[in-house]
Amino acid sequence: ATAEAALALVGTARPDLVLMDIHLRGNVDGIAAAEAIRRQHKRPVVYLTAYADETTLDRAKATEPYGYVLKPVEDRELRTTVEMALHRYRADLEVQRLTRLYDVLSQVNQAVVHCRSREELFLAVCRVVVERGGINLAWIGWLEAGSTRIRPVAWFGTPSALATDADFTIDEEPTGYGNPGKSIRTGQPAVCNECVASTCLYPAEQAPAQHGFQSCAAFPLRFGGTTCGVLALCVSESGYFREREVSLLEEVALDLSFALDQFEAAAQRARAETALQESESRYRRLFEEAVEGICLADADTGEIVDCNAAFLQLTGYEKTELAGRPQRILHPTEDGDGGVSSTFTRHRAGEGGQVLRAPLVT
């Protein structure tokens, strides 16, 4: 009878569709009430009224109704209008969900490029999924080493208690199992679109429905070819995780898994570069501080590329005098195959070298 009563009823009953009379008692008419319903509760409205003047129609159209039926109306016409409105509303929701999730996928790809650590990436992905994807709560759990327990490592959204207090395992027993445990165990997405039903895998004391969630899902995260973590999502809307939504969210999890492998590859490269630098530093120190004279020549050209201080002291040369010069200047003219230069040539050809005694030309 009044706009206030209509808004209160929609808030508690959460109907699939609202059949609204334009003229209501009180200072707020049905059009203003329908706008509030659309804005606050996102429910489809069909107007049922005896008034069809142009001004009223223009106001009604501005609220984006899903139908407009004039009194008197037959049951068949009303039924058809309601069925078409529901079909259009569900199609619109599907488009909205998919559009948001495509945006999520794009934003996650950006995060993969810009984030520099696993911790930074995990939080960024949870935030993007909630803020851009219409998800109420997103959290990431990681399997503890040497244990079956899944430890929450990042989360975003409200209420967050389900993530912060999560205590799940991958054990076969139902206790503590839930969708996160099933997803890691099977390496496949685990989905529940009716959390209030008994089919939801979450233990009763950790049931998403207790926090106002109607749908939940978990997507496996892989690292080094092994399933080690899970991306868990909760939504207040029932029936959220349909086939196309699941497919897009699987791509998000795959991108996240790819990034984890890239982080590890980058870490391995950094460790290898550090080890190489340390090895080169040790070699340079041994080379420079050796009491024996050491001279290095390019294997292809025979040109001298470096020598240490002991070698310069031994020969009396300056380093600038030797750099780029052929190594044969250091030895007398060869006398047969036993000369230093011919041995150098054989060594360069892969036939191995040998210890020679030869005087230096000084």
Short mmCIF file of C-alpha atoms in Angstrom, two decimals:
data_model
loop_
_atom_site.label_atom_id
_atom_site.label_comp_id
_atom_site.label_asym_id
_atom_site.label_seq_id
_atom_site.Cartn_x
_atom_site.Cartn_y
_atom_site.Cartn_z
CA ALA A 1 0.00 0.00 0.00
CA THR A 2 2.92 2.39 0.65
CA ALA A 3 6.44 2.85 -0.70
CA GLU A 4 7.93 2.29 2.74
CA ALA A 5 6.14 -1.05 3.10
CA ALA A 6 7.26 -2.09 -0.39
CA LEU A 7 10.92 -1.32 0.30
CA ALA A 8 10.83 -3.16 3.63
CA LEU A 9 9.22 -6.21 2.04
CA VAL A 10 11.73 -6.35 -0.81
CA GLY A 11 14.56 -6.14 1.71
CA THR A 12 13.33 -9.11 3.72
CA ALA A 13 11.67 -11.34 1.10
CA ARG A 14 14.18 -10.70 -1.74
CA PRO A 15 11.63 -11.52 -4.46
CA ASP A 16 12.54 -12.54 -8.00
CA LEU A 17 10.40 -9.70 -9.38
CA VAL A 18 8.35 -6.78 -8.04
CA LEU A 19 4.90 -6.04 -9.47
CA MET A 20 4.44 -2.37 -8.56
CA ASP A 21 1.41 -0.08 -8.77
CA ILE A 22 2.45 3.45 -9.69
CA HIS A 23 -0.05 5.13 -7.36
CA LEU A 24 0.51 4.33 -3.68
CA ARG A 25 -0.69 5.92 -0.49
CA GLY A 26 1.55 8.50 1.09
CA ASN A 27 3.96 11.09 -0.30
CA VAL A 28 6.14 8.60 -2.25
CA ASP A 29 4.64 7.03 -5.37
CA GLY A 30 5.43 3.70 -6.99
CA ILE A 31 7.88 5.19 -9.47
CA ALA A 32 10.08 6.64 -6.71
CA ALA A 33 9.78 3.36 -4.79
CA ALA A 34 10.76 1.38 -7.90
CA GLU A 35 13.85 3.56 -8.38
CA ALA A 36 14.88 2.87 -4.78
CA ILE A 37 14.29 -0.86 -5.29
CA ARG A 38 16.44 -0.85 -8.43
CA ARG A 39 19.22 1.13 -6.78
CA GLN A 40 19.30 -0.59 -3.39
CA HIS A 41 18.21 -4.14 -4.17
CA LYS A 42 18.75 -4.49 -7.94
CA ARG A 43 15.40 -6.26 -8.42
CA PRO A 44 13.36 -6.09 -11.65
CA VAL A 45 10.14 -4.06 -11.51
CA VAL A 46 7.00 -4.38 -13.64
CA TYR A 47 4.45 -1.57 -13.36
CA LEU A 48 0.77 -2.40 -13.14
CA THR A 49 -1.36 0.73 -13.43
CA ALA A 50 -4.47 2.33 -14.91
CA TYR A 51 -2.60 5.53 -15.78
CA ALA A 52 -0.83 5.97 -19.09
CA ASP A 53 -0.29 9.71 -19.58
CA GLU A 54 2.94 10.76 -21.26
CA THR A 55 4.48 12.44 -18.22
CA THR A 56 3.91 9.38 -16.04
CA LEU A 57 5.29 7.08 -18.72
CA ASP A 58 8.44 9.20 -19.07
CA ARG A 59 9.04 9.08 -15.30
CA ALA A 60 8.42 5.35 -15.26
CA LYS A 61 10.80 4.67 -18.17
CA ALA A 62 13.60 6.54 -16.37
CA THR A 63 13.59 3.82 -13.68
CA GLU A 64 14.35 1.16 -16.34
CA PRO A 65 11.36 -1.12 -15.63
CA TYR A 66 11.11 -4.60 -17.08
CA GLY A 67 7.47 -4.18 -18.06
CA TYR A 68 4.46 -1.86 -18.02
CA VAL A 69 0.96 -3.35 -17.91
CA LEU A 70 -2.22 -1.29 -18.07
CA LYS A 71 -5.32 -2.17 -16.05
CA PRO A 72 -7.53 -3.99 -16.55
CA VAL A 73 -5.24 -6.87 -17.45
CA GLU A 74 -5.91 -10.52 -18.19
CA ASP A 75 -4.05 -13.27 -16.37
CA ARG A 76 -2.48 -14.54 -19.60
CA GLU A 77 -1.08 -11.10 -20.44
CA LEU A 78 0.22 -10.61 -16.92
CA ARG A 79 1.85 -14.05 -16.89
CA THR A 80 3.52 -13.42 -20.24
CA THR A 81 4.82 -10.03 -19.09
CA VAL A 82 6.23 -11.47 -15.88
CA GLU A 83 7.91 -14.41 -17.67
CA MET A 84 9.50 -12.11 -20.26
CA ALA A 85 10.66 -9.70 -17.53
CA LEU A 86 12.28 -12.50 -15.56
CA HIS A 87 13.99 -13.87 -18.67
CA ARG A 88 15.35 -10.44 -19.59
CA TYR A 89 16.47 -9.78 -16.01
CA ARG A 90 18.39 -13.06 -15.81
CA ALA A 91 19.98 -12.41 -19.19
CA ASP A 92 21.01 -8.91 -18.05
CA LEU A 93 22.53 -10.34 -14.87
CA GLU A 94 24.51 -12.87 -16.88
CA VAL A 95 25.86 -10.15 -19.18
CA GLN A 96 26.78 -7.99 -16.18
CA ARG A 97 28.53 -10.85 -14.43
CA LEU A 98 30.52 -11.84 -17.51
CA THR A 99 31.44 -8.23 -18.29
CA ARG A 100 32.75 -7.77 -14.76
CA LEU A 101 34.70 -11.03 -14.88
CA TYR A 102 36.30 -10.14 -18.24
CA ASP A 103 37.38 -6.92 -16.57
CA VAL A 104 38.74 -8.94 -13.63
CA LEU A 105 40.76 -11.12 -16.01
CA SER A 106 42.23 -8.03 -17.65
CA GLN A 107 43.09 -6.44 -14.30
CA VAL A 108 44.67 -9.65 -13.02
CA ASN A 109 46.88 -9.76 -16.10
CA GLN A 110 47.99 -6.21 -15.30
CA ALA A 111 48.72 -7.22 -11.71
CA VAL A 112 50.80 -10.18 -12.94
CA VAL A 113 52.93 -7.74 -14.95
CA HIS A 114 53.39 -5.11 -12.25
CA CYS A 115 53.54 -7.04 -8.96
CA ARG A 116 57.00 -8.02 -7.81
CA SER A 117 56.25 -10.58 -5.10
CA ARG A 118 53.85 -13.41 -4.38
CA GLU A 119 52.39 -11.59 -1.36
CA GLU A 120 51.77 -8.41 -3.34
CA LEU A 121 50.14 -10.34 -6.18
CA PHE A 122 47.87 -12.40 -3.89
CA LEU A 123 46.43 -9.30 -2.21
CA ALA A 124 46.06 -7.48 -5.54
CA VAL A 125 44.12 -10.37 -7.07
CA CYS A 126 41.78 -10.66 -4.07
CA ARG A 127 41.10 -6.93 -4.21
CA VAL A 128 40.47 -6.93 -7.97
CA VAL A 129 38.08 -9.89 -7.80
CA VAL A 130 36.00 -8.16 -5.12
CA GLU A 131 36.10 -4.58 -6.39
CA ARG A 132 35.73 -5.32 -10.10
CA GLY A 133 34.02 -8.71 -10.19
CA GLY A 134 31.02 -8.32 -7.92
CA ILE A 135 32.39 -10.99 -5.54
CA ASN A 136 31.76 -10.34 -1.84
CA LEU A 137 34.78 -12.15 -0.41
CA ALA A 138 37.96 -13.51 -2.00
CA TRP A 139 40.75 -15.26 -0.17
CA ILE A 140 43.78 -17.32 -1.08
CA GLY A 141 44.87 -20.35 0.91
CA TRP A 142 48.26 -22.07 0.69
CA LEU A 143 49.05 -25.64 1.64
CA GLU A 144 51.52 -25.70 4.51
CA ALA A 145 54.71 -27.64 3.82
CA GLY A 146 54.62 -31.12 5.32
CA SER A 147 51.03 -30.66 6.44
CA THR A 148 47.47 -31.08 5.15
CA ARG A 149 46.36 -27.71 6.51
CA ILE A 150 45.39 -24.83 4.21
CA ARG A 151 46.62 -21.54 5.62
CA PRO A 152 44.97 -18.24 4.53
CA VAL A 153 47.66 -15.93 3.14
CA ALA A 154 45.60 -13.11 1.56
CA TRP A 155 41.98 -11.94 1.60
CA PHE A 156 39.74 -9.02 0.69
CA GLY A 157 36.03 -8.28 1.11
CA THR A 158 33.38 -8.47 3.81
CA PRO A 159 32.63 -10.12 6.03
CA SER A 160 36.20 -11.41 6.19
CA ALA A 161 35.80 -13.75 9.17
CA LEU A 162 35.40 -16.78 6.91
CA ALA A 163 38.86 -16.07 5.47
CA THR A 164 40.70 -14.91 8.58
CA ASP A 165 39.36 -17.79 10.70
CA ALA A 166 39.55 -20.43 7.95
CA ASP A 167 40.72 -23.81 9.14
CA PHE A 168 40.58 -26.21 6.22
CA THR A 169 42.53 -29.31 5.30
CA ILE A 170 42.87 -31.58 2.30
CA ASP A 171 42.17 -34.70 4.33
CA GLU A 172 39.57 -37.10 3.02
CA GLU A 173 37.46 -36.73 6.16
CA PRO A 174 34.59 -34.23 5.77
CA THR A 175 35.63 -32.30 8.88
CA GLY A 176 37.52 -29.19 7.81
CA TYR A 177 37.29 -30.26 4.19
CA GLY A 178 35.14 -27.75 2.30
CA ASN A 179 35.49 -26.60 -1.28
CA PRO A 180 39.07 -25.33 -0.75
CA GLY A 181 40.22 -28.79 0.36
CA LYS A 182 38.37 -30.54 -2.45
CA SER A 183 39.83 -28.17 -5.06
CA ILE A 184 43.42 -28.81 -3.94
CA ARG A 185 42.87 -32.56 -3.62
CA THR A 186 41.32 -32.93 -7.09
CA GLY A 187 43.10 -30.10 -8.89
CA GLN A 188 39.70 -28.98 -10.21
CA PRO A 189 37.25 -26.16 -9.37
CA ALA A 190 34.78 -26.94 -6.58
CA VAL A 191 31.48 -25.04 -6.74
CA CYS A 192 28.35 -24.69 -4.61
CA ASN A 193 25.51 -22.46 -5.84
CA GLU A 194 23.18 -23.07 -2.89
CA CYS A 195 25.14 -22.67 0.33
CA VAL A 196 21.98 -22.99 2.43
CA ALA A 197 21.46 -26.50 1.09
CA SER A 198 22.96 -29.55 2.74
CA THR A 199 25.09 -30.20 -0.37
CA CYS A 200 27.53 -27.41 0.54
CA LEU A 201 30.85 -29.03 1.42
CA TYR A 202 31.84 -26.52 4.10
CA PRO A 203 31.68 -27.82 7.67
CA ALA A 204 28.65 -26.50 9.56
CA GLU A 205 30.71 -24.28 11.85
CA GLN A 206 32.38 -22.63 8.84
CA ALA A 207 29.41 -22.61 6.47
CA PRO A 208 29.33 -19.60 4.10
CA ALA A 209 25.57 -19.28 4.70
CA GLN A 210 26.30 -18.26 8.28
CA HIS A 211 28.04 -15.18 6.88
CA GLY A 212 25.27 -14.34 4.41
CA PHE A 213 26.82 -16.05 1.39
CA GLN A 214 24.66 -18.06 -1.01
CA SER A 215 27.31 -19.27 -3.48
CA CYS A 216 30.91 -20.35 -2.98
CA ALA A 217 33.66 -21.70 -5.20
CA ALA A 218 37.32 -22.67 -5.02
CA PHE A 219 39.87 -22.76 -7.86
CA PRO A 220 43.21 -24.60 -7.63
CA LEU A 221 46.52 -22.75 -7.82
CA ARG A 222 49.54 -24.60 -9.14
CA PHE A 223 53.20 -23.99 -8.46
CA GLY A 224 55.96 -25.95 -10.13
CA GLY A 225 53.40 -28.35 -11.61
CA THR A 226 51.87 -29.17 -8.21
CA THR A 227 48.57 -27.93 -6.76
CA CYS A 228 49.66 -25.99 -3.68
CA GLY A 229 46.99 -23.35 -3.14
CA VAL A 230 43.43 -22.27 -3.77
CA LEU A 231 41.52 -19.13 -4.75
CA ALA A 232 38.27 -19.21 -2.72
CA LEU A 233 35.31 -16.95 -3.53
CA CYS A 234 32.00 -16.27 -1.76
CA VAL A 235 28.96 -14.41 -3.13
CA SER A 236 25.72 -13.30 -1.48
CA GLU A 237 23.81 -14.21 -4.64
CA SER A 238 22.65 -17.80 -5.20
CA GLY A 239 23.43 -19.55 -8.47
CA TYR A 240 26.35 -17.24 -9.25
CA PHE A 241 28.94 -19.72 -10.48
CA ARG A 242 27.59 -20.88 -13.82
CA GLU A 243 29.57 -22.55 -16.58
CA ARG A 244 30.88 -19.39 -18.24
CA GLU A 245 31.66 -17.71 -14.91
CA VAL A 246 33.59 -20.78 -13.78
CA SER A 247 35.50 -20.84 -17.06
CA LEU A 248 36.60 -17.20 -16.70
CA LEU A 249 37.59 -17.65 -13.07
CA GLU A 250 39.61 -20.72 -14.03
CA GLU A 251 41.57 -18.43 -16.36
CA VAL A 252 42.19 -16.07 -13.44
CA ALA A 253 43.58 -18.98 -11.40
CA LEU A 254 45.72 -20.12 -14.35
CA ASP A 255 47.17 -16.62 -14.75
CA LEU A 256 47.92 -16.56 -11.05
CA SER A 257 49.63 -19.96 -11.28
CA PHE A 258 51.66 -18.78 -14.28
CA ALA A 259 52.81 -15.72 -12.33
CA LEU A 260 53.94 -17.89 -9.42
CA ASP A 261 56.13 -19.95 -11.75
CA GLN A 262 57.51 -16.75 -13.29
CA PHE A 263 58.39 -15.40 -9.84
CA GLU A 264 60.27 -18.61 -9.07
CA ALA A 265 62.05 -18.55 -12.45
CA ALA A 266 63.10 -14.95 -11.81
CA ALA A 267 64.33 -15.90 -8.34
CA GLN A 268 66.36 -18.78 -9.78
CA ARG A 269 67.89 -16.46 -12.39
CA ALA A 270 68.77 -13.97 -9.67
CA ARG A 271 70.37 -16.71 -7.58
CA ALA A 272 72.32 -17.96 -10.61
CA GLU A 273 73.49 -14.43 -11.45
CA THR A 274 74.58 -13.89 -7.86
CA ALA A 275 76.46 -17.19 -7.84
CA LEU A 276 78.11 -16.31 -11.16
CA GLN A 277 79.14 -12.88 -9.87
CA GLU A 278 80.58 -14.45 -6.74
CA SER A 279 82.42 -17.05 -8.82
CA GLU A 280 83.81 -14.38 -11.14
CA SER A 281 84.86 -12.32 -8.14
CA ARG A 282 86.70 -15.30 -6.62
CA TYR A 283 88.33 -16.08 -9.95
CA ARG A 284 89.43 -12.46 -10.45
CA ARG A 285 90.90 -12.35 -6.96
CA LEU A 286 92.80 -15.63 -7.48
CA PHE A 287 93.94 -14.46 -10.92
CA GLU A 288 95.21 -11.09 -9.74
CA GLU A 289 96.81 -12.31 -6.51
CA ALA A 290 98.49 -15.45 -7.89
CA VAL A 291 102.26 -15.59 -7.46
CA GLU A 292 102.53 -17.45 -10.79
CA GLY A 293 102.44 -15.44 -13.98
CA ILE A 294 99.20 -16.04 -15.89
CA CYS A 295 98.41 -14.85 -19.41
CA LEU A 296 95.08 -15.43 -21.19
CA ALA A 297 94.69 -15.57 -24.98
CA ASP A 298 91.56 -15.75 -27.11
CA ALA A 299 91.07 -19.33 -28.33
CA ASP A 300 89.94 -18.25 -31.79
CA THR A 301 92.32 -15.42 -32.60
CA GLY A 302 95.28 -16.14 -30.34
CA GLU A 303 95.25 -12.51 -29.18
CA ILE A 304 96.19 -11.74 -25.61
CA VAL A 305 93.19 -10.60 -23.59
CA ASP A 306 94.51 -10.37 -20.04
CA CYS A 307 97.44 -11.09 -17.73
CA ASN A 308 98.10 -10.73 -14.04
CA ALA A 309 100.63 -8.65 -12.15
CA ALA A 310 103.02 -11.56 -11.65
CA PHE A 311 103.17 -12.12 -15.42
CA LEU A 312 103.94 -8.46 -16.08
CA GLN A 313 106.70 -8.56 -13.46
CA LEU A 314 108.06 -11.75 -15.03
CA THR A 315 108.16 -10.38 -18.58
CA GLY A 316 108.75 -6.71 -17.98
CA TYR A 317 105.83 -5.72 -20.20
CA GLU A 318 103.07 -3.24 -19.40
CA LYS A 319 99.52 -4.60 -19.76
CA THR A 320 98.76 -2.05 -22.48
CA GLU A 321 101.70 -3.40 -24.49
CA LEU A 322 100.28 -6.92 -24.52
CA ALA A 323 96.53 -6.40 -24.92
CA GLY A 324 95.42 -7.42 -28.42
CA ARG A 325 98.85 -8.71 -29.44
CA PRO A 326 99.33 -12.33 -30.65
CA GLN A 327 100.46 -14.71 -27.94
CA ARG A 328 103.39 -15.92 -30.08
CA ILE A 329 105.31 -12.70 -29.30
CA LEU A 330 105.95 -14.14 -25.87
CA HIS A 331 107.99 -17.10 -27.21
CA PRO A 332 110.92 -17.60 -29.51
CA THR A 333 110.47 -18.81 -33.05
CA GLU A 334 109.06 -22.30 -33.05
CA ASP A 335 111.37 -25.15 -33.72
CA GLY A 336 109.24 -28.06 -34.93
CA ASP A 337 105.92 -29.28 -33.54
CA GLY A 338 106.98 -28.89 -29.94
CA GLY A 339 106.67 -25.12 -29.98
CA VAL A 340 104.26 -23.20 -27.81
CA SER A 341 102.25 -21.70 -30.69
CA SER A 342 101.59 -25.03 -32.40
CA THR A 343 100.56 -26.51 -29.05
CA PHE A 344 98.17 -23.59 -28.58
CA THR A 345 96.71 -24.32 -32.03
CA ARG A 346 96.20 -28.00 -31.25
CA HIS A 347 94.59 -27.13 -27.92
CA ARG A 348 92.25 -24.69 -29.65
CA ALA A 349 91.23 -27.50 -32.04
CA GLY A 350 90.18 -29.62 -29.08
CA GLU A 351 93.15 -31.98 -29.06
CA GLY A 352 94.19 -30.96 -25.55
CA GLY A 353 97.14 -29.03 -24.28
CA GLN A 354 100.42 -29.98 -22.61
CA VAL A 355 103.00 -28.63 -20.21
CA LEU A 356 105.90 -27.00 -22.05
CA ARG A 357 109.09 -25.34 -21.06
CA ALA A 358 109.91 -22.37 -23.26
CA PRO A 359 111.93 -19.24 -22.72
CA LEU A 360 110.16 -15.89 -22.81
CA VAL A 361 111.21 -13.18 -25.22
CA THR A 362 111.89 -10.08 -23.14
#
